[in-house]
Short mmCIF file of C-alpha atoms in Angstrom, two decimals:
data_model
loop_
_atom_site.label_atom_id
_atom_site.label_comp_id
_atom_site.label_asym_id
_atom_site.label_seq_id
_atom_site.Cartn_x
_atom_site.Cartn_y
_atom_site.Cartn_z
CA MET A 16 16.93 4.81 6.15
CA GLU A 17 15.61 7.32 3.80
CA LEU A 18 15.68 7.50 0.07
CA ASP A 19 16.37 10.80 -1.66
CA SER A 20 13.46 12.13 -3.79
CA GLU A 21 14.98 11.23 -7.22
CA THR A 22 15.42 7.52 -6.22
CA SER A 23 12.08 7.43 -4.53
CA TRP A 24 10.32 8.78 -7.76
CA LYS A 25 12.19 6.20 -9.66
CA VAL A 26 10.79 3.28 -7.67
CA ILE A 27 7.34 4.78 -7.61
CA ALA A 28 7.29 4.72 -11.42
CA GLU A 29 8.66 1.31 -11.46
CA GLN A 30 6.16 -0.04 -9.18
CA ARG A 31 3.25 1.59 -11.08
CA ARG A 32 4.36 -0.01 -14.27
CA ALA A 33 4.83 -3.36 -12.52
CA LEU A 34 1.02 -3.16 -11.22
CA GLY A 35 0.11 -2.30 -14.72
CA ASP A 36 2.00 -5.41 -16.00
CA LEU A 37 0.43 -7.60 -13.30
CA LEU A 38 -3.01 -6.56 -14.12
CA ASP A 39 -2.66 -6.64 -17.81
CA GLY A 40 -4.84 -9.43 -19.17
CA LEU A 41 -6.43 -10.04 -15.73
CA PRO A 42 -9.56 -12.14 -16.11
CA PRO A 43 -12.77 -10.08 -15.70
CA GLY A 44 -13.74 -11.86 -12.37
CA ASP A 45 -10.52 -11.07 -10.78
CA TRP A 46 -11.11 -7.32 -11.21
CA ASP A 47 -13.89 -7.58 -8.64
CA ALA A 48 -12.11 -10.04 -6.27
CA PRO A 49 -11.52 -8.63 -2.78
CA SER A 50 -8.18 -7.00 -2.00
CA LEU A 51 -6.45 -7.08 1.20
CA CYS A 52 -8.13 -3.77 1.99
CA ALA A 53 -11.66 -4.40 3.64
CA ARG A 54 -14.36 -3.38 1.14
CA TRP A 55 -12.01 -2.50 -1.68
CA ARG A 56 -11.94 -4.72 -4.77
CA VAL A 57 -8.86 -5.13 -6.86
CA ARG A 58 -10.23 -2.52 -9.24
CA ASP A 59 -10.71 -0.15 -6.56
CA VAL A 60 -7.09 -0.48 -5.30
CA ALA A 61 -5.94 -0.04 -8.98
CA ALA A 62 -7.89 2.89 -9.39
CA HIS A 63 -6.55 4.42 -6.23
CA VAL A 64 -3.03 4.02 -7.39
CA ALA A 65 -3.70 5.35 -10.87
CA LEU A 66 -5.49 8.45 -9.24
CA ALA A 67 -2.49 9.55 -7.10
CA PRO A 68 -0.82 11.43 -10.09
CA GLN A 69 -4.23 12.76 -11.10
CA PRO A 70 -5.36 14.82 -8.17
CA PRO A 71 -8.72 16.32 -8.26
CA SER A 72 -9.30 20.00 -8.19
CA PRO A 73 -9.78 21.63 -4.77
CA VAL A 74 -13.39 22.14 -5.46
CA ALA A 75 -13.90 18.59 -6.32
CA MET A 76 -12.02 17.55 -3.44
CA ALA A 77 -14.14 19.75 -0.97
CA VAL A 78 -17.35 18.25 -2.54
CA ALA A 79 -15.94 14.75 -2.04
CA GLY A 80 -14.99 15.54 1.52
CA LEU A 81 -18.58 16.76 2.17
CA ARG A 82 -19.98 13.50 0.91
CA ALA A 83 -17.47 11.46 3.18
CA ARG A 84 -18.47 13.73 5.98
CA GLY A 85 -14.75 14.56 6.50
CA ARG A 86 -13.73 10.97 7.09
CA PHE A 87 -10.32 10.57 5.26
CA HIS A 88 -10.53 6.67 4.72
CA ARG A 89 -14.28 6.96 3.21
CA LEU A 90 -12.99 9.79 1.16
CA ASN A 91 -10.28 7.69 -0.44
CA HIS A 92 -12.58 4.81 -0.66
CA ASP A 93 -15.31 6.79 -2.43
CA LEU A 94 -13.08 8.47 -4.85
CA ALA A 95 -11.30 5.21 -5.82
CA VAL A 96 -14.64 3.25 -6.27
CA ARG A 97 -16.29 6.15 -8.26
CA HIS A 98 -13.11 6.13 -10.69
CA ALA A 99 -13.05 2.31 -10.95
CA ASP A 100 -16.65 2.06 -11.72
CA THR A 101 -16.15 4.30 -14.58
CA MET A 102 -13.28 2.46 -16.20
CA THR A 103 -12.63 -0.93 -17.68
CA GLY A 104 -9.60 -3.01 -16.62
CA GLU A 105 -7.80 -2.29 -19.71
CA GLN A 106 -8.35 1.47 -19.14
CA LEU A 107 -7.03 1.18 -15.59
CA VAL A 108 -3.81 -0.60 -16.83
CA ALA A 109 -3.31 2.25 -19.48
CA GLU A 110 -3.60 4.83 -16.82
CA LEU A 111 -1.15 3.12 -14.45
CA ARG A 112 1.29 3.23 -17.49
CA ARG A 113 0.43 6.68 -18.81
CA PHE A 114 0.94 8.25 -15.47
CA ALA A 115 3.71 6.05 -14.20
CA ASP A 116 6.41 8.80 -14.44
CA SER A 117 4.22 11.80 -13.24
CA ARG A 118 5.27 13.61 -10.22
CA ARG A 119 2.04 15.30 -9.61
CA LEU A 120 0.84 14.89 -6.15
CA PRO A 121 -2.41 15.53 -4.09
CA ALA A 122 -1.79 18.61 -1.91
CA VAL A 123 -1.94 16.74 1.28
CA THR A 124 0.84 14.44 0.80
CA ASN A 125 4.47 13.97 -0.40
CA TYR A 126 6.61 11.54 -2.17
CA ARG A 127 7.64 9.54 0.98
CA ASN A 128 3.85 8.85 1.47
CA ILE A 129 3.35 7.95 -2.19
CA LEU A 130 6.25 5.36 -2.05
CA PHE A 131 4.94 3.32 0.80
CA ASP A 132 1.42 3.74 -0.60
CA VAL A 133 2.39 2.09 -3.98
CA LEU A 134 4.39 -0.56 -2.33
CA VAL A 135 1.58 -1.65 0.10
CA HIS A 136 -1.23 -1.22 -2.37
CA GLY A 137 0.69 -3.42 -4.62
CA GLN A 138 0.64 -6.23 -2.16
CA ASP A 139 -3.07 -5.51 -1.43
CA VAL A 140 -3.74 -6.73 -4.98
CA ALA A 141 -0.89 -9.18 -5.72
CA ILE A 142 -1.32 -11.32 -2.49
CA PRO A 143 -5.12 -12.12 -2.95
CA LEU A 144 -4.38 -12.78 -6.74
CA GLY A 145 -1.46 -15.14 -5.99
CA ARG A 146 0.97 -13.10 -8.03
CA PRO A 147 4.57 -12.14 -7.06
CA LEU A 148 5.34 -8.39 -7.00
CA PRO A 149 8.76 -7.91 -5.31
CA MET A 150 9.80 -4.71 -3.51
CA PRO A 151 13.24 -3.21 -3.92
CA PRO A 152 14.91 -3.59 -0.40
CA ALA A 153 15.93 -0.18 0.03
CA ALA A 154 12.48 1.16 -0.82
CA ALA A 155 10.88 -1.40 1.51
CA THR A 156 13.18 -0.26 4.27
CA ALA A 157 12.56 3.39 3.74
CA ALA A 158 8.78 2.86 3.46
CA LEU A 159 8.82 0.92 6.82
CA GLU A 160 10.76 3.66 8.51
CA ARG A 161 8.25 6.26 7.23
CA VAL A 162 5.30 4.24 8.32
CA TRP A 163 6.78 3.42 11.81
CA THR A 164 7.66 7.14 12.62
CA MET A 165 4.83 9.09 11.04
CA GLY A 166 1.90 8.37 13.50
CA TRP A 167 -1.39 9.00 11.63
CA PRO A 168 -3.01 7.28 9.94
CA PHE A 169 -1.46 3.90 11.02
CA TRP A 170 -0.16 4.70 14.50
CA ALA A 171 2.28 1.83 13.96
CA ARG A 172 4.59 2.46 16.94
CA ARG A 173 1.63 2.86 19.20
CA ARG A 174 -0.37 0.13 17.80
CA LEU A 175 2.54 -2.42 18.04
CA ARG A 176 4.02 -1.60 21.42
CA GLY A 177 5.40 -4.39 23.28
CA VAL A 178 7.07 -5.97 20.48
CA ARG A 179 10.37 -5.51 18.82
CA LEU A 180 10.39 -5.90 15.00
CA ARG A 181 13.51 -7.09 13.09
CA ALA A 182 13.85 -7.72 9.34
CA THR A 183 15.32 -11.01 8.28
CA ASP A 184 16.42 -9.76 4.94
CA GLY A 185 17.64 -6.33 5.83
CA GLU A 186 19.12 -4.03 8.56
CA TRP A 187 15.86 -2.70 9.87
CA SER A 188 14.54 -2.98 13.46
CA ALA A 189 12.46 -1.00 15.70
CA GLY A 190 10.33 -1.22 19.04
CA GLU A 191 11.08 -2.83 22.30
CA GLY A 192 9.73 -6.09 23.57
CA SER A 193 8.80 -9.59 22.41
CA ASP A 194 10.61 -10.51 19.32
CA VAL A 195 8.79 -10.39 16.05
CA GLN A 196 10.80 -11.31 12.86
CA GLY A 197 10.23 -11.44 9.16
CA PRO A 198 10.88 -10.04 5.67
CA LEU A 199 10.84 -6.34 5.14
CA ALA A 200 7.72 -6.66 2.97
CA ALA A 201 5.79 -8.58 5.80
CA LEU A 202 6.82 -6.08 8.39
CA LEU A 203 5.48 -3.33 6.15
CA LEU A 204 2.22 -5.06 5.80
CA LEU A 205 2.18 -5.52 9.56
CA ALA A 206 3.00 -1.82 10.27
CA THR A 207 -0.06 -0.92 7.87
CA GLY A 208 -2.48 -3.25 9.72
CA ARG A 209 -2.53 -6.16 7.10
CA PRO A 210 -3.21 -9.56 8.57
CA ALA A 211 -1.67 -11.23 5.54
CA ALA A 212 1.66 -10.43 7.23
CA LEU A 213 1.21 -12.89 10.10
CA PRO A 214 1.86 -16.21 8.44
CA HIS A 215 5.28 -14.76 7.39
CA LEU A 216 6.47 -13.51 10.89
CA THR A 217 8.06 -15.72 13.58
CA GLY A 218 9.05 -14.98 17.19
CA ASP A 219 7.49 -15.03 20.70
CA GLY A 220 5.77 -11.70 19.93
CA VAL A 221 3.62 -13.17 17.15
CA PRO A 222 1.05 -14.39 19.45
CA LEU A 223 0.97 -11.19 21.15
CA LEU A 224 -0.01 -9.63 17.86
CA ARG A 225 -2.79 -12.04 17.30
CA GLY A 226 -4.05 -11.94 20.80
CA LEU A 227 -4.29 -8.29 21.41
CA GLY A 228 -6.02 -7.44 17.98
CA HIS A 229 -3.33 -5.35 16.66
CA LEU A 230 -4.62 -5.87 13.20
CA ALA A 231 -7.89 -5.49 11.30
CA PRO A 232 -9.97 -8.23 10.18
CA THR A 233 -8.72 -10.07 7.20
CA ALA A 234 -10.32 -8.72 4.02
CA ALA A 235 -9.25 -11.46 1.53
CA ALA A 236 -7.42 -14.81 2.13
CA PRO A 237 -4.13 -14.77 0.26
CA ARG A 238 -3.96 -17.42 -2.58
CA ASP A 239 -0.20 -17.59 -2.47
CA GLY A 240 2.88 -16.45 -0.61
CA LEU A 241 4.08 -12.83 0.08
CA GLY A 242 5.90 -10.76 -2.60
CA GLY A 243 8.91 -9.97 -0.55
CA ALA A 244 11.92 -7.46 -0.99
CA THR A 245 14.38 -8.49 -3.59
CA GLY A 246 17.30 -7.16 -5.58
CA GLY A 247 14.93 -6.03 -8.28
CA SER A 248 12.11 -3.86 -8.49
CA GLY A 249 10.17 -5.09 -11.49
CA THR A 250 7.61 -7.89 -11.95
CA PRO A 251 9.09 -11.47 -12.28
CA ARG A 252 2.85 -5.62 -8.46
CA THR A 253 0.26 -5.50 -6.92
#
């Protein structure tokens, strides 16, 4: 399933606002808590989401790329950390809200990638903080399909070879092999390499996921459950 661009941008805007609402009034210590992304604090993830509609100039991007020695993940990390370290929590929340409706994009991406990016990074923050951030089911399905089929940087189809994934709250399924079932939100986290998905999955393929090291080391232990896909897209983000 693929969402059209107008619907996708609407969800992106809603999720940015929902993240801002979730982080509004966050205790100071929680801004520096680890997210689900290894070596990323909550404030770094928030900064990354806030920066997406504020792409740096080509010159600034080239300089940052040289500093990161051409490594994409380090480039993303370093840009986010530098921005986070210059902003208060209140300023990051204000940016998320101010740019929520912006459709500006970095030159290297598109709205389909921004959709799964905002959904996944929302959970990277919400799960460690123990705060719910539901995903709209249609958006979660489109994001999951995009991640499954796109290859780099997740290589989900290759990395999860030998299992069949099946959503328990939607019509999505993919892969061949041992059965792995779970909510759309958990499958999206699994496809993007988040170990926090595992407690929410069932089936005879789950031990295979654990045993073959399909996932990166856990960056932060969840305080609460997963923010699943629901009929609404607001906060009851990350």
